[in-house]
Structures are given as C-alpha cells and as structure tokens.
Amino acid sequence: MWINLGRLLMVLVWCFLILNVIQPFPRPLKYFFDVALIFMVLMHVLQLLLLKISLTKNEPKFTLVFQIRMFFFGIFEMLAWQKKLRQR
C-alpha cells in the first residue's frame, strides 16, 4: 500500500515538473523547478545505471518495461522489486 502511495506521489511530482516545462511558472519558481527536473532526471538515471551494474551474471536482465518503471518511480519501484524478490 505504501509503495503504491509513493508511486502516486512520484506521478504527481513528474506531472508538476513537466507542467512547468509546458506552462512555465512565474520567474523565480520557473528556474527552481527547471533545476529540480534536471536533478530528478539525473538521479533516476544514476539509480537505474547503478542497479543495472550491480546485477550479477546469474540474475535475469531487466526488461524495458521494468527499466521505464524504475526511471519514473525511482526508489518506490526498487522497493517493490526487492519485496518481490524476498517473496520468491
């Protein structure tokens, strides 16, 4: 339940930051949200790359759908993935 709530929160954050690109906010906020969007994209790409690098050869490769979900949902998708691995 908490993971899904986190995913919903991430969707709202993404929508808010992309809304700033489409319809810019007033001047001081615009720059803040532009920097926040760039930072979030960089952090999510870094998180995905580190996770991919940490995989061993025995573990299955990530699907494209999982990689997209990991990029958009970040830590919440990683927590769901770890929870799924523990249940096996």
PDB file of N, CA and C in Angstrom:
ATOM      1  N   MET A   1       0.813  -1.186   0.000  1.00  0.00           N
ATOM      2  CA  MET A   1       0.000   0.000   0.000  1.00  0.00           C
ATOM      3  C   MET A   1       0.864   1.259   0.000  1.00  0.00           C
ATOM      4  N   TRP A   2       1.911   1.300   0.853  1.00  0.00           N
ATOM      5  CA  TRP A   2       2.762   2.485   0.929  1.00  0.00           C
ATOM      6  C   TRP A   2       3.562   2.672  -0.349  1.00  0.00           C
ATOM      7  N   ILE A   3       3.941   1.567  -0.978  1.00  0.00           N
ATOM      8  CA  ILE A   3       4.694   1.660  -2.224  1.00  0.00           C
ATOM      9  C   ILE A   3       3.819   2.273  -3.313  1.00  0.00           C
ATOM     10  N   ASN A   4       2.569   1.856  -3.373  1.00  0.00           N
ATOM     11  CA  ASN A   4       1.662   2.424  -4.375  1.00  0.00           C
ATOM     12  C   ASN A   4       1.386   3.894  -4.099  1.00  0.00           C
ATOM     13  N   LEU A   5       1.304   4.266  -2.838  1.00  0.00           N
ATOM     14  CA  LEU A   5       1.131   5.675  -2.484  1.00  0.00           C
ATOM     15  C   LEU A   5       2.364   6.481  -2.916  1.00  0.00           C
ATOM     16  N   GLY A   6       3.537   5.903  -2.755  1.00  0.00           N
ATOM     17  CA  GLY A   6       4.766   6.551  -3.211  1.00  0.00           C
ATOM     18  C   GLY A   6       4.804   6.695  -4.720  1.00  0.00           C
ATOM     19  N   ARG A   7       4.345   5.678  -5.424  1.00  0.00           N
ATOM     20  CA  ARG A   7       4.279   5.757  -6.881  1.00  0.00           C
ATOM     21  C   ARG A   7       3.337   6.877  -7.321  1.00  0.00           C
ATOM     22  N   LEU A   8       2.213   6.981  -6.649  1.00  0.00           N
ATOM     23  CA  LEU A   8       1.264   8.048  -6.960  1.00  0.00           C
ATOM     24  C   LEU A   8       1.906   9.413  -6.707  1.00  0.00           C
ATOM     25  N   LEU A   9       2.641   9.525  -5.628  1.00  0.00           N
ATOM     26  CA  LEU A   9       3.344  10.762  -5.324  1.00  0.00           C
ATOM     27  C   LEU A   9       4.360  11.099  -6.416  1.00  0.00           C
ATOM     28  N   MET A  10       5.086  10.091  -6.889  1.00  0.00           N
ATOM     29  CA  MET A  10       6.062  10.335  -7.957  1.00  0.00           C
ATOM     30  C   MET A  10       5.380  10.773  -9.246  1.00  0.00           C
ATOM     31  N   VAL A  11       4.231  10.202  -9.567  1.00  0.00           N
ATOM     32  CA  VAL A  11       3.496  10.622 -10.759  1.00  0.00           C
ATOM     33  C   VAL A  11       3.095  12.087 -10.626  1.00  0.00           C
ATOM     34  N   LEU A  12       2.643  12.478  -9.451  1.00  0.00           N
ATOM     35  CA  LEU A  12       2.255  13.871  -9.227  1.00  0.00           C
ATOM     36  C   LEU A  12       3.464  14.809  -9.342  1.00  0.00           C
ATOM     37  N   VAL A  13       4.599  14.397  -8.822  1.00  0.00           N
ATOM     38  CA  VAL A  13       5.804  15.223  -8.915  1.00  0.00           C
ATOM     39  C   VAL A  13       6.232  15.369 -10.367  1.00  0.00           C
ATOM     40  N   TRP A  14       6.246  14.245 -11.117  1.00  0.00           N
ATOM     41  CA  TRP A  14       6.597  14.307 -12.534  1.00  0.00           C
ATOM     42  C   TRP A  14       5.647  15.234 -13.288  1.00  0.00           C
ATOM     43  N   CYS A  15       4.348  15.098 -13.031  1.00  0.00           N
ATOM     44  CA  CYS A  15       3.361  15.950 -13.713  1.00  0.00           C
ATOM     45  C   CYS A  15       3.591  17.418 -13.388  1.00  0.00           C
ATOM     46  N   PHE A  16       3.871  17.710 -12.147  1.00  0.00           N
ATOM     47  CA  PHE A  16       4.115  19.080 -11.710  1.00  0.00           C
ATOM     48  C   PHE A  16       5.352  19.656 -12.393  1.00  0.00           C
ATOM     49  N   LEU A  17       6.424  18.881 -12.465  1.00  0.00           N
ATOM     50  CA  LEU A  17       7.654  19.367 -13.080  1.00  0.00           C
ATOM     51  C   LEU A  17       7.519  19.504 -14.596  1.00  0.00           C
ATOM     52  N   ILE A  18       6.794  18.602 -15.227  1.00  0.00           N
ATOM     53  CA  ILE A  18       6.589  18.695 -16.672  1.00  0.00           C
ATOM     54  C   ILE A  18       5.628  19.833 -17.002  1.00  0.00           C
ATOM     55  N   LEU A  19       4.675  20.091 -16.118  1.00  0.00           N
ATOM     56  CA  LEU A  19       3.775  21.230 -16.307  1.00  0.00           C
ATOM     57  C   LEU A  19       4.568  22.529 -16.348  1.00  0.00           C
ATOM     58  N   ASN A  20       5.617  22.616 -15.561  1.00  0.00           N
ATOM     59  CA  ASN A  20       6.471  23.800 -15.581  1.00  0.00           C
ATOM     60  C   ASN A  20       7.156  23.974 -16.933  1.00  0.00           C
ATOM     61  N   VAL A  21       7.468  22.881 -17.611  1.00  0.00           N
ATOM     62  CA  VAL A  21       8.091  22.973 -18.933  1.00  0.00           C
ATOM     63  C   VAL A  21       7.062  23.430 -19.959  1.00  0.00           C
ATOM     64  N   ILE A  22       5.847  22.878 -19.867  1.00  0.00           N
ATOM     65  CA  ILE A  22       4.796  23.212 -20.831  1.00  0.00           C
ATOM     66  C   ILE A  22       4.256  24.621 -20.601  1.00  0.00           C
ATOM     67  N   GLN A  23       3.906  24.917 -19.369  1.00  0.00           N
ATOM     68  CA  GLN A  23       3.350  26.221 -18.987  1.00  0.00           C
ATOM     69  C   GLN A  23       4.196  26.760 -17.830  1.00  0.00           C
ATOM     70  N   PRO A  24       5.246  27.531 -18.148  1.00  0.00           N
ATOM     71  CA  PRO A  24       6.181  27.964 -17.090  1.00  0.00           C
ATOM     72  C   PRO A  24       5.504  28.762 -15.981  1.00  0.00           C
ATOM     73  N   PHE A  25       5.982  28.504 -14.769  1.00  0.00           N
ATOM     74  CA  PHE A  25       5.514  29.235 -13.606  1.00  0.00           C
ATOM     75  C   PHE A  25       6.158  30.626 -13.613  1.00  0.00           C
ATOM     76  N   PRO A  26       5.760  31.506 -12.697  1.00  0.00           N
ATOM     77  CA  PRO A  26       6.425  32.818 -12.624  1.00  0.00           C
ATOM     78  C   PRO A  26       7.934  32.665 -12.431  1.00  0.00           C
ATOM     79  N   ARG A  27       8.663  33.691 -12.793  1.00  0.00           N
ATOM     80  CA  ARG A  27      10.105  33.639 -12.971  1.00  0.00           C
ATOM     81  C   ARG A  27      10.929  32.995 -11.858  1.00  0.00           C
ATOM     82  N   PRO A  28      10.879  33.347 -10.612  1.00  0.00           N
ATOM     83  CA  PRO A  28      11.799  32.657  -9.680  1.00  0.00           C
ATOM     84  C   PRO A  28      11.475  31.169  -9.530  1.00  0.00           C
ATOM     85  N   LEU A  29      10.194  30.810  -9.551  1.00  0.00           N
ATOM     86  CA  LEU A  29       9.828  29.394  -9.415  1.00  0.00           C
ATOM     87  C   LEU A  29      10.203  28.591 -10.648  1.00  0.00           C
ATOM     88  N   LYS A  30      10.130  29.200 -11.814  1.00  0.00           N
ATOM     89  CA  LYS A  30      10.447  28.501 -13.054  1.00  0.00           C
ATOM     90  C   LYS A  30      11.857  27.928 -13.008  1.00  0.00           C
ATOM     91  N   TYR A  31      12.805  28.748 -12.586  1.00  0.00           N
ATOM     92  CA  TYR A  31      14.198  28.288 -12.542  1.00  0.00           C
ATOM     93  C   TYR A  31      14.388  27.193 -11.491  1.00  0.00           C
ATOM     94  N   PHE A  32      13.731  27.337 -10.369  1.00  0.00           N
ATOM     95  CA  PHE A  32      13.831  26.314  -9.324  1.00  0.00           C
ATOM     96  C   PHE A  32      13.310  24.972  -9.825  1.00  0.00           C
ATOM     97  N   PHE A  33      12.147  24.975 -10.488  1.00  0.00           N
ATOM     98  CA  PHE A  33      11.568  23.719 -10.961  1.00  0.00           C
ATOM     99  C   PHE A  33      12.309  23.161 -12.171  1.00  0.00           C
ATOM    100  N   ASP A  34      12.949  24.017 -12.967  1.00  0.00           N
ATOM    101  CA  ASP A  34      13.797  23.519 -14.048  1.00  0.00           C
ATOM    102  C   ASP A  34      14.990  22.755 -13.477  1.00  0.00           C
ATOM    103  N   VAL A  35      15.605  23.329 -12.466  1.00  0.00           N
ATOM    104  CA  VAL A  35      16.745  22.664 -11.815  1.00  0.00           C
ATOM    105  C   VAL A  35      16.280  21.373 -11.135  1.00  0.00           C
ATOM    106  N   ALA A  36      15.103  21.405 -10.519  1.00  0.00           N
ATOM    107  CA  ALA A  36      14.575  20.206  -9.859  1.00  0.00           C
ATOM    108  C   ALA A  36      14.310  19.093 -10.877  1.00  0.00           C
ATOM    109  N   LEU A  37      13.804  19.442 -12.045  1.00  0.00           N
ATOM    110  CA  LEU A  37      13.551  18.436 -13.089  1.00  0.00           C
ATOM    111  C   LEU A  37      14.862  17.823 -13.575  1.00  0.00           C
ATOM    112  N   ILE A  38      15.838  18.661 -13.828  1.00  0.00           N
ATOM    113  CA  ILE A  38      17.141  18.153 -14.279  1.00  0.00           C
ATOM    114  C   ILE A  38      17.764  17.254 -13.207  1.00  0.00           C
ATOM    115  N   PHE A  39      17.697  17.676 -11.957  1.00  0.00           N
ATOM    116  CA  PHE A  39      18.243  16.886 -10.863  1.00  0.00           C
ATOM    117  C   PHE A  39      17.520  15.546 -10.743  1.00  0.00           C
ATOM    118  N   MET A  40      16.195  15.552 -10.864  1.00  0.00           N
ATOM    119  CA  MET A  40      15.440  14.314 -10.731  1.00  0.00           C
ATOM    120  C   MET A  40      15.749  13.351 -11.877  1.00  0.00           C
ATOM    121  N   VAL A  41      15.860  13.864 -13.088  1.00  0.00           N
ATOM    122  CA  VAL A  41      16.205  13.006 -14.224  1.00  0.00           C
ATOM    123  C   VAL A  41      17.593  12.403 -14.011  1.00  0.00           C
ATOM    124  N   LEU A  42      18.549  13.215 -13.622  1.00  0.00           N
ATOM    125  CA  LEU A  42      19.910  12.709 -13.394  1.00  0.00           C
ATOM    126  C   LEU A  42      19.944  11.659 -12.285  1.00  0.00           C
ATOM    127  N   MET A  43      19.241  11.900 -11.191  1.00  0.00           N
ATOM    128  CA  MET A  43      19.250  10.948 -10.075  1.00  0.00           C
ATOM    129  C   MET A  43      18.568   9.629 -10.455  1.00  0.00           C
ATOM    130  N   HIS A  44      17.499   9.699 -11.216  1.00  0.00           N
ATOM    131  CA  HIS A  44      16.814   8.469 -11.594  1.00  0.00           C
ATOM    132  C   HIS A  44      17.627   7.679 -12.621  1.00  0.00           C
ATOM    133  N   VAL A  45      18.302   8.366 -13.528  1.00  0.00           N
ATOM    134  CA  VAL A  45      19.186   7.676 -14.475  1.00  0.00           C
ATOM    135  C   VAL A  45      20.351   7.041 -13.727  1.00  0.00           C
ATOM    136  N   LEU A  46      20.939   7.766 -12.796  1.00  0.00           N
ATOM    137  CA  LEU A  46      22.041   7.230 -11.999  1.00  0.00           C
ATOM    138  C   LEU A  46      21.591   6.015 -11.195  1.00  0.00           C
ATOM    139  N   GLN A  47      20.413   6.089 -10.598  1.00  0.00           N
ATOM    140  CA  GLN A  47      19.894   4.968  -9.824  1.00  0.00           C
ATOM    141  C   GLN A  47      19.699   3.743 -10.716  1.00  0.00           C
ATOM    142  N   LEU A  48      19.151   3.940 -11.889  1.00  0.00           N
ATOM    143  CA  LEU A  48      18.934   2.825 -12.811  1.00  0.00           C
ATOM    144  C   LEU A  48      20.258   2.232 -13.273  1.00  0.00           C
ATOM    145  N   LEU A  49      21.218   3.068 -13.606  1.00  0.00           N
ATOM    146  CA  LEU A  49      22.524   2.563 -14.040  1.00  0.00           C
ATOM    147  C   LEU A  49      23.237   1.795 -12.936  1.00  0.00           C
ATOM    148  N   LEU A  50      23.190   2.309 -11.720  1.00  0.00           N
ATOM    149  CA  LEU A  50      23.832   1.602 -10.607  1.00  0.00           C
ATOM    150  C   LEU A  50      23.172   0.258 -10.334  1.00  0.00           C
ATOM    151  N   LEU A  51      21.870   0.200 -10.469  1.00  0.00           N
ATOM    152  CA  LEU A  51      21.175  -1.064 -10.264  1.00  0.00           C
ATOM    153  C   LEU A  51      21.541  -2.066 -11.362  1.00  0.00           C
ATOM    154  N   LYS A  52      21.607  -1.583 -12.611  1.00  0.00           N
ATOM    155  CA  LYS A  52      21.976  -2.473 -13.711  1.00  0.00           C
ATOM    156  C   LYS A  52      23.405  -2.975 -13.569  1.00  0.00           C
ATOM    157  N   ILE A  53      24.308  -2.116 -13.128  1.00  0.00           N
ATOM    158  CA  ILE A  53      25.706  -2.504 -12.962  1.00  0.00           C
ATOM    159  C   ILE A  53      25.869  -3.509 -11.830  1.00  0.00           C
ATOM    160  N   SER A  54      25.035  -3.404 -10.801  1.00  0.00           N
ATOM    161  CA  SER A  54      25.171  -4.279  -9.640  1.00  0.00           C
ATOM    162  C   SER A  54      24.626  -5.688  -9.867  1.00  0.00           C
ATOM    163  N   LEU A  55      23.951  -5.922 -10.979  1.00  0.00           N
ATOM    164  CA  LEU A  55      23.432  -7.259 -11.255  1.00  0.00           C
ATOM    165  C   LEU A  55      24.564  -8.237 -11.530  1.00  0.00           C
ATOM    166  N   THR A  56      24.406  -9.445 -11.026  1.00  0.00           N
ATOM    167  CA  THR A  56      25.380 -10.487 -11.324  1.00  0.00           C
ATOM    168  C   THR A  56      24.971 -11.182 -12.620  1.00  0.00           C
ATOM    169  N   LYS A  57      25.844 -12.023 -13.127  1.00  0.00           N
ATOM    170  CA  LYS A  57      25.549 -12.720 -14.386  1.00  0.00           C
ATOM    171  C   LYS A  57      24.441 -13.749 -14.222  1.00  0.00           C
ATOM    172  N   ASN A  58      24.235 -14.228 -13.006  1.00  0.00           N
ATOM    173  CA  ASN A  58      23.209 -15.245 -12.756  1.00  0.00           C
ATOM    174  C   ASN A  58      21.801 -14.665 -12.731  1.00  0.00           C
ATOM    175  N   GLU A  59      21.686 -13.391 -12.441  1.00  0.00           N
ATOM    176  CA  GLU A  59      20.365 -12.770 -12.343  1.00  0.00           C
ATOM    177  C   GLU A  59      19.851 -12.401 -13.731  1.00  0.00           C
ATOM    178  N   PRO A  60      18.534 -12.465 -13.911  1.00  0.00           N
ATOM    179  CA  PRO A  60      17.976 -12.137 -15.230  1.00  0.00           C
ATOM    180  C   PRO A  60      18.128 -10.646 -15.533  1.00  0.00           C
ATOM    181  N   LYS A  61      18.210 -10.340 -16.828  1.00  0.00           N
ATOM    182  CA  LYS A  61      18.308  -8.947 -17.264  1.00  0.00           C
ATOM    183  C   LYS A  61      16.978  -8.248 -17.027  1.00  0.00           C
ATOM    184  N   PHE A  62      17.040  -6.919 -16.883  1.00  0.00           N
ATOM    185  CA  PHE A  62      15.829  -6.136 -16.704  1.00  0.00           C
ATOM    186  C   PHE A  62      15.128  -5.946 -18.042  1.00  0.00           C
ATOM    187  N   THR A  63      13.818  -6.024 -18.017  1.00  0.00           N
ATOM    188  CA  THR A  63      13.043  -5.763 -19.224  1.00  0.00           C
ATOM    189  C   THR A  63      12.955  -4.258 -19.456  1.00  0.00           C
ATOM    190  N   LEU A  64      12.592  -3.874 -20.649  1.00  0.00           N
ATOM    191  CA  LEU A  64      12.446  -2.460 -20.974  1.00  0.00           C
ATOM    192  C   LEU A  64      11.336  -1.825 -20.144  1.00  0.00           C
ATOM    193  N   VAL A  65      10.258  -2.562 -19.927  1.00  0.00           N
ATOM    194  CA  VAL A  65       9.145  -2.046 -19.124  1.00  0.00           C
ATOM    195  C   VAL A  65       9.605  -1.776 -17.695  1.00  0.00           C
ATOM    196  N   PHE A  66      10.376  -2.696 -17.128  1.00  0.00           N
ATOM    197  CA  PHE A  66      10.880  -2.503 -15.767  1.00  0.00           C
ATOM    198  C   PHE A  66      11.824  -1.305 -15.702  1.00  0.00           C
ATOM    199  N   GLN A  67      12.665  -1.134 -16.701  1.00  0.00           N
ATOM    200  CA  GLN A  67      13.588  -0.006 -16.707  1.00  0.00           C
ATOM    201  C   GLN A  67      12.836   1.323 -16.792  1.00  0.00           C
ATOM    202  N   ILE A  68      11.778   1.379 -17.574  1.00  0.00           N
ATOM    203  CA  ILE A  68      10.975   2.598 -17.672  1.00  0.00           C
ATOM    204  C   ILE A  68      10.288   2.869 -16.341  1.00  0.00           C
ATOM    205  N   ARG A  69       9.734   1.821 -15.739  1.00  0.00           N
ATOM    206  CA  ARG A  69       9.091   1.998 -14.435  1.00  0.00           C
ATOM    207  C   ARG A  69      10.103   2.430 -13.380  1.00  0.00           C
ATOM    208  N   MET A  70      11.307   1.872 -13.431  1.00  0.00           N
ATOM    209  CA  MET A  70      12.343   2.250 -12.481  1.00  0.00           C
ATOM    210  C   MET A  70      12.735   3.715 -12.672  1.00  0.00           C
ATOM    211  N   PHE A  71      12.789   4.158 -13.919  1.00  0.00           N
ATOM    212  CA  PHE A  71      13.133   5.553 -14.184  1.00  0.00           C
ATOM    213  C   PHE A  71      12.063   6.496 -13.625  1.00  0.00           C
ATOM    214  N   PHE A  72      10.803   6.186 -13.852  1.00  0.00           N
ATOM    215  CA  PHE A  72       9.752   7.102 -13.429  1.00  0.00           C
ATOM    216  C   PHE A  72       9.439   7.025 -11.936  1.00  0.00           C
ATOM    217  N   PHE A  73       9.493   5.839 -11.355  1.00  0.00           N
ATOM    218  CA  PHE A  73       9.089   5.696  -9.958  1.00  0.00           C
ATOM    219  C   PHE A  73      10.263   5.649  -8.986  1.00  0.00           C
ATOM    220  N   GLY A  74      11.466   5.458  -9.488  1.00  0.00           N
ATOM    221  CA  GLY A  74      12.655   5.529  -8.645  1.00  0.00           C
ATOM    222  C   GLY A  74      12.675   4.517  -7.515  1.00  0.00           C
ATOM    223  N   ILE A  75      12.890   5.012  -6.318  1.00  0.00           N
ATOM    224  CA  ILE A  75      13.079   4.160  -5.147  1.00  0.00           C
ATOM    225  C   ILE A  75      11.850   3.318  -4.850  1.00  0.00           C
ATOM    226  N   PHE A  76      10.677   3.811  -5.189  1.00  0.00           N
ATOM    227  CA  PHE A  76       9.462   3.051  -4.899  1.00  0.00           C
ATOM    228  C   PHE A  76       9.374   1.788  -5.758  1.00  0.00           C
ATOM    229  N   GLU A  77       9.830   1.871  -6.988  1.00  0.00           N
ATOM    230  CA  GLU A  77       9.870   0.674  -7.841  1.00  0.00           C
ATOM    231  C   GLU A  77      10.954  -0.286  -7.357  1.00  0.00           C
ATOM    232  N   MET A  78      12.059   0.260  -6.872  1.00  0.00           N
ATOM    233  CA  MET A  78      13.115  -0.593  -6.344  1.00  0.00           C
ATOM    234  C   MET A  78      12.636  -1.338  -5.096  1.00  0.00           C
ATOM    235  N   LEU A  79      11.905  -0.665  -4.233  1.00  0.00           N
ATOM    236  CA  LEU A  79      11.358  -1.325  -3.041  1.00  0.00           C
ATOM    237  C   LEU A  79      10.371  -2.421  -3.425  1.00  0.00           C
ATOM    238  N   ALA A  80       9.540  -2.177  -4.437  1.00  0.00           N
ATOM    239  CA  ALA A  80       8.599  -3.202  -4.905  1.00  0.00           C
ATOM    240  C   ALA A  80       9.358  -4.393  -5.487  1.00  0.00           C
ATOM    241  N   TRP A  81      10.436  -4.121  -6.207  1.00  0.00           N
ATOM    242  CA  TRP A  81      11.248  -5.188  -6.799  1.00  0.00           C
ATOM    243  C   TRP A  81      11.908  -6.026  -5.706  1.00  0.00           C
ATOM    244  N   GLN A  82      12.449  -5.362  -4.679  1.00  0.00           N
ATOM    245  CA  GLN A  82      13.062  -6.092  -3.573  1.00  0.00           C
ATOM    246  C   GLN A  82      12.037  -6.917  -2.808  1.00  0.00           C
ATOM    247  N   LYS A  83      10.859  -6.361  -2.618  1.00  0.00           N
ATOM    248  CA  LYS A  83       9.789  -7.102  -1.936  1.00  0.00           C
ATOM    249  C   LYS A  83       9.403  -8.340  -2.737  1.00  0.00           C
ATOM    250  N   LYS A  84       9.341  -8.206  -4.048  1.00  0.00           N
ATOM    251  CA  LYS A  84       9.012  -9.342  -4.908  1.00  0.00           C
ATOM    252  C   LYS A  84      10.102 -10.409  -4.844  1.00  0.00           C
ATOM    253  N   LEU A  85      11.360  -9.984  -4.796  1.00  0.00           N
ATOM    254  CA  LEU A  85      12.474 -10.945  -4.709  1.00  0.00           C
ATOM    255  C   LEU A  85      12.459 -11.701  -3.386  1.00  0.00           C
ATOM    256  N   ARG A  86      12.096 -11.038  -2.305  1.00  0.00           N
ATOM    257  CA  ARG A  86      12.040 -11.686  -0.993  1.00  0.00           C
ATOM    258  C   ARG A  86      10.950 -12.736  -0.913  1.00  0.00           C
ATOM    259  N   GLN A  87       9.874 -12.548  -1.657  1.00  0.00           N
ATOM    260  CA  GLN A  87       8.753 -13.486  -1.622  1.00  0.00           C
ATOM    261  C   GLN A  87       9.050 -14.764  -2.374  1.00  0.00           C
ATOM    262  N   ARG A  88      10.061 -14.769  -3.227  1.00  0.00           N
ATOM    263  CA  ARG A  88      10.403 -15.974  -4.001  1.00  0.00           C
ATOM    264  C   ARG A  88      11.072 -17.003  -3.165  1.00  0.00           C
TER     265      ARG A  88
END
